[in-house]
PDB file of C-alpha atoms and ligand atoms in Angstrom:
ATOM      1  CA  MET E 181      32.385 -40.493  54.150  1.00 44.00           C
ATOM      2  CA  SER E 182      29.726 -40.394  51.512  1.00 50.00           C
ATOM      3  CA  PHE E 183      29.789 -41.053  47.818  1.00 55.00           C
ATOM      4  CA  TYR E 184      27.853 -39.063  45.295  1.00 55.00           C
ATOM      5  CA  SER E 185      27.187 -39.998  41.761  1.00 63.00           C
ATOM      6  CA  SER E 186      28.332 -37.359  39.266  1.00 67.00           C
ATOM      7  CA  SER E 187      24.797 -36.048  38.756  1.00 65.00           C
ATOM      8  CA  ASP E 188      24.288 -35.830  42.524  1.00 68.00           C
ATOM      9  CA  HIS E 189      27.429 -33.758  42.720  1.00 70.00           C
ATOM     10  CA  LEU E 190      26.198 -31.456  39.943  1.00 61.00           C
ATOM     11  CA  GLN E 191      22.769 -31.152  41.535  1.00 60.00           C
ATOM     12  CA  GLN E 192      24.207 -30.304  44.940  1.00 62.00           C
ATOM     13  CA  SER E 193      27.214 -28.182  44.038  1.00 67.00           C
ATOM     14  CA  HIS E 194      25.664 -26.371  41.086  1.00 70.00           C
ATOM     15  CA  PRO E 195      21.940 -26.136  41.836  1.00 72.00           C
ATOM     16  CA  ASN E 196      21.301 -23.390  39.281  1.00 83.00           C
ATOM     17  CA  PRO E 197      23.972 -23.674  36.600  1.00 86.00           C
ATOM     18  CA  SER E 198      24.151 -20.761  34.190  1.00 89.00           C
ATOM     19  CA  CYS E 199      25.275 -20.740  30.576  1.00 91.00           C
ATOM     20  CA  GLU E 200      28.858 -19.431  30.313  1.00 90.00           C
ATOM     21  CA  TYR E 201      28.062 -17.945  26.866  1.00 91.00           C
ATOM     22  CA  CYS E 202      24.835 -16.011  27.467  1.00 92.00           C
ATOM     23  CA  GLY E 203      24.408 -16.214  31.262  1.00 90.00           C
ATOM     24  CA  LYS E 204      21.027 -17.917  31.142  1.00 90.00           C
ATOM     25  CA  LYS E 205      20.133 -19.630  34.443  1.00 89.00           C
ATOM     26  CA  CYS E 206      19.012 -23.257  34.091  1.00 88.00           C
ATOM     27  CA  ASN E 207      17.232 -25.503  36.578  1.00 87.00           C
ATOM     28  CA  SER E 208      19.566 -28.445  36.049  1.00 86.00           C
ATOM     29  CA  THR E 209      22.657 -29.441  34.154  1.00 85.00           C
ATOM     30  CA  ASN E 210      20.397 -31.357  31.768  1.00 87.00           C
ATOM     31  CA  ASP E 211      18.523 -28.153  31.027  1.00 88.00           C
ATOM     32  CA  LEU E 212      21.836 -26.385  30.546  1.00 89.00           C
ATOM     33  CA  ASP E 213      23.023 -29.065  28.120  1.00 90.00           C
ATOM     34  CA  PHE E 214      19.775 -28.796  26.193  1.00 91.00           C
ATOM     35  CA  HIS E 215      20.051 -24.995  26.179  1.00 91.00           C
ATOM     36  CA  LYS E 216      23.622 -25.087  24.839  1.00 90.00           C
ATOM     37  CA  LEU E 217      22.736 -27.661  22.199  1.00 88.00           C
ATOM     38  CA  ASN E 218      19.527 -26.062  20.902  1.00 87.00           C
ATOM     39  CA  GLU E 219      18.734 -22.623  22.219  1.00 88.00           C
ATOM     40  CA  CYS E 220      21.806 -20.564  23.073  1.00 91.00           C
ATOM     41  CA  ASN E 221      22.425 -17.903  20.437  1.00 88.00           C
ATOM     42  CA  LYS E 222      25.699 -16.705  21.970  1.00 91.00           C
ATOM     43  CA  ILE E 223      27.454 -20.072  22.002  1.00 92.00           C
ATOM     44  CA  THR E 224      30.536 -20.305  19.786  1.00 92.00           C
ATOM     45  CA  ILE E 225      31.661 -23.346  17.829  1.00 91.00           C
ATOM     46  CA  PRO E 226      34.764 -23.973  15.742  1.00 92.00           C
ATOM     47  CA  CYS E 227      34.296 -23.779  11.968  1.00 92.00           C
ATOM     48  CA  ALA E 228      34.496 -27.159  10.199  1.00 89.00           C
ATOM     49  CA  LEU E 229      37.413 -25.727   8.202  1.00 91.00           C
ATOM     50  CA  LYS E 230      39.400 -24.562  11.250  1.00 92.00           C
ATOM     51  CA  ASP E 231      42.293 -26.865  10.239  1.00 91.00           C
ATOM     52  CA  TYR E 232      42.470 -25.040   6.916  1.00 90.00           C
ATOM     53  CA  GLY E 233      42.906 -21.559   8.336  1.00 91.00           C
ATOM     54  CA  CYS E 234      39.322 -20.752   9.314  1.00 93.00           C
ATOM     55  CA  SER E 235      38.051 -19.466  12.638  1.00 92.00           C
ATOM     56  CA  THR E 236      38.072 -21.645  15.762  1.00 92.00           C
ATOM     57  CA  SER E 237      35.202 -19.735  17.347  1.00 92.00           C
ATOM     58  CA  VAL E 238      32.146 -18.746  15.362  1.00 93.00           C
ATOM     59  CA  VAL E 239      28.869 -17.663  16.987  1.00 93.00           C
ATOM     60  CA  ARG E 240      26.605 -20.576  16.069  1.00 90.00           C
ATOM     61  CA  ALA E 241      23.606 -18.360  15.316  1.00 88.00           C
ATOM     62  CA  GLU E 242      25.746 -16.464  12.751  1.00 90.00           C
ATOM     63  CA  ILE E 243      27.276 -19.520  11.051  1.00 88.00           C
ATOM     64  CA  VAL E 244      25.444 -18.854   7.759  1.00 87.00           C
ATOM     65  CA  ASP E 245      26.889 -15.342   7.658  1.00 90.00           C
ATOM     66  CA  HIS E 246      30.264 -16.826   8.500  1.00 91.00           C
ATOM     67  CA  TYR E 247      30.069 -19.062   5.407  1.00 88.00           C
ATOM     68  CA  LYS E 248      29.945 -15.920   3.287  1.00 86.00           C
ATOM     69  CA  THR E 249      33.066 -14.367   4.821  1.00 88.00           C
ATOM     70  CA  GLU E 250      36.284 -14.004   2.868  1.00 89.00           C
ATOM     71  CA  ARG E 251      38.198 -16.001   5.475  1.00 91.00           C
ATOM     72  CA  HIS E 252      35.881 -19.002   5.085  1.00 91.00           C
ATOM     73  CA  GLN E 253      35.937 -18.782   1.288  1.00 88.00           C
ATOM     74  CA  SER E 254      39.741 -18.762   1.206  1.00 89.00           C
ATOM     75  CA  SER E 255      39.719 -21.667   3.676  1.00 90.00           C
ATOM     76  CA  ILE E 256      37.605 -23.614   1.162  1.00 88.00           C
ATOM     77  CA  ILE E 257      40.242 -22.930  -1.487  1.00 86.00           C
ATOM     78  CA  THR E 258      43.002 -24.035   0.909  1.00 87.00           C
ATOM     79  CA  PHE E 259      41.002 -27.196   1.628  1.00 87.00           C
ATOM     80  CA  ILE E 260      40.598 -28.015  -2.079  1.00 85.00           C
ATOM     81  CA  ARG E 261      44.307 -27.348  -2.750  1.00 84.00           C
ATOM     82  CA  LYS E 262      45.289 -29.657   0.132  1.00 85.00           C
ATOM     83  CA  ILE E 263      42.981 -32.411  -1.180  1.00 83.00           C
ATOM     84  CA  LEU E 264      44.347 -32.093  -4.716  1.00 82.00           C
ATOM     85  CA  SER E 265      48.003 -32.077  -3.677  1.00 83.00           C
ATOM     86  CA  LYS E 266      47.317 -35.008  -1.338  1.00 79.00           C
ATOM     87  CA  SER E 267      45.853 -37.009  -4.206  1.00 76.00           C
ATOM     88  CA  ILE E 268      48.905 -36.185  -6.370  1.00 74.00           C
ATOM     89  CA  ASN E 269      51.291 -37.042  -3.502  1.00 75.00           C
ATOM     90  CA  ASP E 270      49.462 -40.339  -3.002  1.00 72.00           C
ATOM     91  CA  GLN E 271      50.097 -41.220  -6.623  1.00 67.00           C
ATOM     92  CA  HIS E 272      53.803 -40.312  -6.309  1.00 65.00           C
ATOM     93  CA  GLY E 273      54.145 -42.121  -3.002  1.00 60.00           C
ATOM     94  CA  ARG E 274      52.629 -45.270  -4.366  1.00 57.00           C
ATOM     95  CA  GLY E 275      54.713 -44.965  -7.530  1.00 51.00           C
ATOM     96  CA  SER E 276      58.053 -44.981  -5.747  1.00 52.00           C
ATOM     97  CA  THR E 277      57.490 -48.458  -4.331  1.00 53.00           C
ATOM     98  CA  MET E 278      56.204 -49.984  -7.556  1.00 51.00           C
ATOM     99  CA  ASP E 279      57.841 -51.075 -10.754  1.00 56.00           C
ATOM    100  CA  ALA E 280      57.265 -49.115 -13.926  1.00 57.00           C
ATOM    101  CA  ASP E 281      54.546 -51.375 -15.283  1.00 60.00           C
ATOM    102  CA  THR E 282      52.474 -51.369 -12.106  1.00 58.00           C
ATOM    103  CA  LEU E 283      53.143 -47.643 -11.710  1.00 56.00           C
ATOM    104  CA  HIS E 284      51.849 -47.016 -15.215  1.00 58.00           C
ATOM    105  CA  HIS E 285      48.839 -49.206 -14.534  1.00 60.00           C
ATOM    106  CA  THR E 286      48.071 -47.629 -11.123  1.00 58.00           C
ATOM    107  CA  THR E 287      48.534 -44.098 -12.472  1.00 58.00           C
ATOM    108  CA  MET E 288      46.157 -44.891 -15.306  1.00 60.00           C
ATOM    109  CA  MET E 289      43.719 -46.359 -12.817  1.00 60.00           C
ATOM    110  CA  SER E 290      43.875 -43.511 -10.351  1.00 67.00           C
ATOM    111  CA  SER E 291      43.922 -40.869 -13.073  1.00 71.00           C
ATOM    112  CA  ASP E 292      40.826 -42.568 -14.489  1.00 75.00           C
ATOM    113  CA  ASN E 293      39.428 -42.464 -11.016  1.00 76.00           C
ATOM    114  CA  VAL E 294      40.327 -38.800 -10.564  1.00 75.00           C
ATOM    115  CA  ASN E 295      38.868 -38.032 -14.001  1.00 78.00           C
ATOM    116  CA  LYS E 296      35.673 -39.800 -13.062  1.00 79.00           C
ATOM    117  CA  GLN E 297      35.517 -37.922  -9.779  1.00 77.00           C
ATOM    118  CA  LEU E 298      36.260 -34.649 -11.553  1.00 79.00           C
ATOM    119  CA  GLN E 299      33.474 -35.377 -14.014  1.00 80.00           C
ATOM    120  CA  GLU E 300      31.103 -36.028 -11.159  1.00 78.00           C
ATOM    121  CA  VAL E 301      32.206 -32.809  -9.464  1.00 78.00           C
ATOM    122  CA  CYS E 302      31.755 -30.947 -12.759  1.00 78.00           C
ATOM    123  CA  GLN E 303      28.268 -32.405 -13.160  1.00 77.00           C
ATOM    124  CA  THR E 304      27.410 -31.442  -9.619  1.00 74.00           C
ATOM    125  CA  VAL E 305      28.734 -27.931 -10.213  1.00 78.00           C
ATOM    126  CA  ASP E 306      26.722 -27.754 -13.451  1.00 78.00           C
ATOM    127  CA  ILE E 307      23.576 -28.824 -11.611  1.00 74.00           C
ATOM    128  CA  LEU E 308      24.268 -26.323  -8.857  1.00 75.00           C
ATOM    129  CA  ALA E 309      24.935 -23.584 -11.427  1.00 77.00           C
ATOM    130  CA  ASP E 310      21.665 -24.465 -13.162  1.00 76.00           C
ATOM    131  CA  GLY E 311      19.945 -24.259  -9.815  1.00 73.00           C
ATOM    132  CA  VAL E 312      21.553 -20.904  -9.086  1.00 78.00           C
ATOM    133  CA  SER E 313      20.559 -19.463 -12.458  1.00 80.00           C
ATOM    134  CA  THR E 314      17.024 -20.806 -12.010  1.00 81.00           C
ATOM    135  CA  LEU E 315      16.944 -19.194  -8.585  1.00 83.00           C
ATOM    136  CA  ASN E 316      18.268 -15.961 -10.073  1.00 86.00           C
ATOM    137  CA  GLU E 317      15.553 -16.006 -12.723  1.00 87.00           C
ATOM    138  CA  ASP E 318      12.973 -16.732 -10.049  1.00 86.00           C
ATOM    139  CA  THR E 319      14.309 -13.876  -7.967  1.00 89.00           C
ATOM    140  CA  GLN E 320      14.107 -11.502 -10.928  1.00 91.00           C
ATOM    141  CA  ARG E 321      10.630 -12.703 -11.829  1.00 90.00           C
ATOM    142  CA  LEU E 322       9.462 -12.408  -8.242  1.00 91.00           C
ATOM    143  CA  SER E 323      10.930  -8.942  -7.773  1.00 92.00           C
ATOM    144  CA  HIS E 324       9.317  -7.940 -11.082  1.00 92.00           C
ATOM    145  CA  GLU E 325       5.979  -9.325  -9.907  1.00 92.00           C
ATOM    146  CA  SER E 326       6.372  -7.692  -6.527  1.00 92.00           C
ATOM    147  CA  LEU E 327       7.001  -4.368  -8.287  1.00 92.00           C
ATOM    148  CA  HIS E 328       3.864  -4.899 -10.377  1.00 92.00           C
ATOM    149  CA  ILE E 329       1.816  -5.752  -7.317  1.00 92.00           C
ATOM    150  CA  ASN E 330       3.203  -2.743  -5.483  1.00 93.00           C
ATOM    151  CA  ASN E 331       2.291  -0.456  -8.371  1.00 93.00           C
ATOM    152  CA  ALA E 332      -1.176  -1.969  -8.652  1.00 93.00           C
ATOM    153  CA  PHE E 333      -1.599  -1.600  -4.932  1.00 93.00           C
ATOM    154  CA  ASP E 334      -0.530   2.061  -5.024  1.00 93.00           C
ATOM    155  CA  ALA E 335      -2.952   2.707  -7.885  1.00 93.00           C
ATOM    156  CA  LEU E 336      -5.690   0.930  -5.952  1.00 93.00           C
ATOM    157  CA  ILE E 337      -5.018   3.045  -2.870  1.00 94.00           C
ATOM    158  CA  ARG E 338      -5.184   6.217  -4.971  1.00 94.00           C
ATOM    159  CA  GLU E 339      -8.439   5.085  -6.605  1.00 93.00           C
ATOM    160  CA  PHE E 340      -9.832   4.198  -3.226  1.00 92.00           C
ATOM    161  CA  ALA E 341      -8.984   7.654  -1.892  1.00 93.00           C
ATOM    162  CA  ILE E 342     -10.668   9.257  -4.915  1.00 93.00           C
ATOM    163  CA  LEU E 343     -13.697   6.994  -4.479  1.00 93.00           C
ATOM    164  CA  LYS E 344     -13.911   7.861  -0.811  1.00 93.00           C
ATOM    165  CA  LEU E 345     -13.740  11.558  -1.639  1.00 92.00           C
ATOM    166  CA  SER E 346     -16.442  11.272  -4.284  1.00 92.00           C
ATOM    167  CA  ILE E 347     -18.655   9.320  -1.890  1.00 92.00           C
ATOM    168  CA  GLN E 348     -18.179  12.055   0.677  1.00 91.00           C
ATOM    169  CA  GLU E 349     -18.993  14.706  -1.919  1.00 91.00           C
ATOM    170  CA  GLN E 350     -22.026  12.762  -3.029  1.00 89.00           C
ATOM    171  CA  SER E 351     -23.323  12.346   0.485  1.00 90.00           C
ATOM    172  CA  THR E 352     -22.772  16.055   1.166  1.00 89.00           C
ATOM    173  CA  TYR E 353     -24.561  16.833  -2.079  1.00 88.00           C
ATOM    174  CA  LEU E 354     -27.430  14.506  -1.112  1.00 86.00           C
ATOM    175  CA  ASP E 355     -27.599  16.135   2.304  1.00 88.00           C
ATOM    176  CA  GLY E 356     -27.839  19.542   0.598  1.00 85.00           C
ATOM    177  CA  LEU E 357     -30.452  18.173  -1.785  1.00 85.00           C
ATOM    178  CA  LYS E 358     -32.843  17.143   0.979  1.00 87.00           C
ATOM    179  CA  PRO E 359     -33.924  20.672   2.092  1.00 87.00           C
ATOM    180  CA  ASN E 360     -34.066  21.728  -1.557  1.00 86.00           C
ATOM    181  CA  GLN E 361     -36.414  18.876  -2.243  1.00 87.00           C
ATOM    182  CA  ASP E 362     -38.515  19.764   0.772  1.00 90.00           C
ATOM    183  CA  ILE E 363     -38.768  23.319  -0.503  1.00 91.00           C
ATOM    184  CA  LEU E 364     -39.577  21.994  -3.971  1.00 90.00           C
ATOM    185  CA  ASN E 365     -42.271  19.758  -2.557  1.00 91.00           C
ATOM    186  CA  GLU E 366     -43.796  22.702  -0.759  1.00 92.00           C
ATOM    187  CA  ASP E 367     -43.589  24.753  -3.976  1.00 92.00           C
ATOM    188  CA  VAL E 368     -45.280  21.985  -5.930  1.00 91.00           C
ATOM    189  CA  ALA E 369     -47.980  21.673  -3.293  1.00 92.00           C
ATOM    190  CA  SER E 370     -48.641  25.403  -3.238  1.00 91.00           C
ATOM    191  CA  SER E 371     -48.541  25.566  -7.047  1.00 89.00           C
ATOM    192  CA  LYS E 372     -51.036  22.751  -7.190  1.00 87.00           C
ATOM    193  CA  GLN E 373     -53.182  24.596  -4.697  1.00 86.00           C
ATOM    194  CA  LYS E 374     -52.970  27.736  -6.831  1.00 84.00           C
ATOM    195  CA  LEU E 375     -53.854  25.786  -9.935  1.00 81.00           C
ATOM    196  CA  ASP E 376     -56.781  24.192  -8.189  1.00 77.00           C
ATOM    197  CA  ASP E 377     -57.863  27.601  -7.010  1.00 73.00           C
ATOM    198  CA  ILE E 378     -57.533  29.390 -10.311  1.00 67.00           C
ATOM    199  CA  GLN E 379     -57.880  27.623 -13.604  1.00 65.00           C
ATOM    200  CA  PHE E 380     -58.643  29.462 -16.716  1.00 59.00           C
ATOM    201  CA  VAL E 381     -59.450  27.869 -20.021  1.00 55.00           C
ATOM    202  CA  SER E 382     -59.626  29.751 -23.237  1.00 55.00           C
ATOM    203  CA  TYR E 383     -61.659  28.253 -26.114  1.00 55.00           C
ATOM    204  CA  ASP E 384     -62.502  31.133 -28.417  1.00 62.00           C
ATOM    205  CA  GLY E 385     -60.609  34.125 -27.202  1.00 59.00           C
ATOM    206  CA  THR E 386     -62.861  34.488 -24.194  1.00 59.00           C
ATOM    207  CA  LEU E 387     -61.206  34.394 -20.850  1.00 58.00           C
ATOM    208  CA  LEU E 388     -62.930  32.067 -18.503  1.00 57.00           C
ATOM    209  CA  TRP E 389     -62.267  31.929 -14.812  1.00 57.00           C
ATOM    210  CA  LYS E 390     -63.037  28.610 -13.320  1.00 58.00           C
ATOM    211  CA  ILE E 391     -63.732  28.475  -9.681  1.00 58.00           C
ATOM    212  CA  THR E 392     -63.573  25.109  -8.021  1.00 58.00           C
ATOM    213  CA  ASN E 393     -65.847  24.087  -5.232  1.00 62.00           C
ATOM    214  CA  PHE E 394     -68.056  26.966  -6.271  1.00 62.00           C
ATOM    215  CA  ASN E 395     -71.053  25.782  -4.333  1.00 64.00           C
ATOM    216  CA  SER E 396     -69.241  25.085  -1.134  1.00 64.00           C
ATOM    217  CA  ARG E 397     -67.411  28.370  -1.365  1.00 58.00           C
ATOM    218  CA  MET E 398     -70.664  30.112  -2.058  1.00 60.00           C
ATOM    219  CA  GLY E 399     -72.021  28.348   0.947  1.00 60.00           C
ATOM    220  CA  GLU E 400     -69.106  29.456   3.040  1.00 56.00           C
ATOM    221  CA  ASN E 401     -69.503  32.936   1.637  1.00 55.00           C
ATOM    222  CA  PHE E 402     -65.945  33.081   0.399  1.00 50.00           C
ATOM    223  CA  LEU E 403     -66.419  35.074  -2.723  1.00 49.00           C
ATOM    224  CA  THR E 404     -68.666  38.000  -2.406  1.00 53.00           C
ATOM    225  CA  ARG E 405     -67.189  40.488  -4.848  1.00 51.00           C
ATOM    226  CA  PHE E 406     -67.177  38.538  -8.109  1.00 52.00           C
ATOM    227  CA  ILE E 407     -68.194  35.074  -9.109  1.00 51.00           C
ATOM    228  CA  LEU E 408     -67.812  34.838 -12.797  1.00 52.00           C
ATOM    229  CA  ILE E 409     -66.200  37.238 -15.129  1.00 51.00           C
ATOM    230  CA  LYS E 410     -67.100  36.931 -18.723  1.00 51.00           C
ATOM    231  CA  ASP E 411     -65.193  39.078 -21.154  1.00 53.00           C
ATOM    232  CA  ASN E 412     -67.119  39.957 -24.275  1.00 51.00           C
ATOM    233  CA  PRO E 413     -65.137  41.261 -27.287  1.00 51.00           C
TER     234      PRO E 413
HETATM  235 ZN1  LIG M1567      31.654 -29.283  40.303  1.00 50.93          ZN
HETATM  236 ZN1  LIG M1568      23.472 -19.748  26.464  1.00 50.93          ZN
HETATM  237 ZN1  LIG M1569      34.729 -21.128   8.288  1.00 50.93          ZN
END
């Protein structure tokens, strides 16, 4: 007969325990415990107010949503009512065993106490309400700002699109300009050539043809028909 410690038993009988909530397989019961405590998002827990009419099984991952449910809210009210009536019952219960003087004294004391507690609760509620209204203002401001930023962003995107288009147009235009300029350059060159070839200067109504490189052209025998035309009035 052999004896196992509890962990030996778990290791041997349940080598790969799986989570009963989500079915995840774990390597050891320690892993499973860790998984249930920290990771499992299917695990259910009882609400802290289960004794006051709230749910006994809430999915832990959805506990924040649970706090907003009607059932939980009415459980809070039930809880507060129970606390209040308990405090009143306490006063009555104590009163029945005391003489009038002590009763008066104790009631004064505990009503002072309750008043003080109520004041503290009121202050806390005030602070919380302040916090909530500050948060509300922040939310409004932030949503306002976010709207502004969104609008600015939209406008920026539109401007960017326009800019892109105009850059495209400009580059197309520049591309079209290049051959034009080449043609223009050729025109200028040929015009210059023409001007160099034929220049006439008029001083006194006489038309004078100027022929450049006269000598070399003469030498090359370019112009044989006329050399110089002088027009006499
Ligand atoms: Zn077992
Ligand atoms: Zn699980
Ligand atoms: Zn609850």
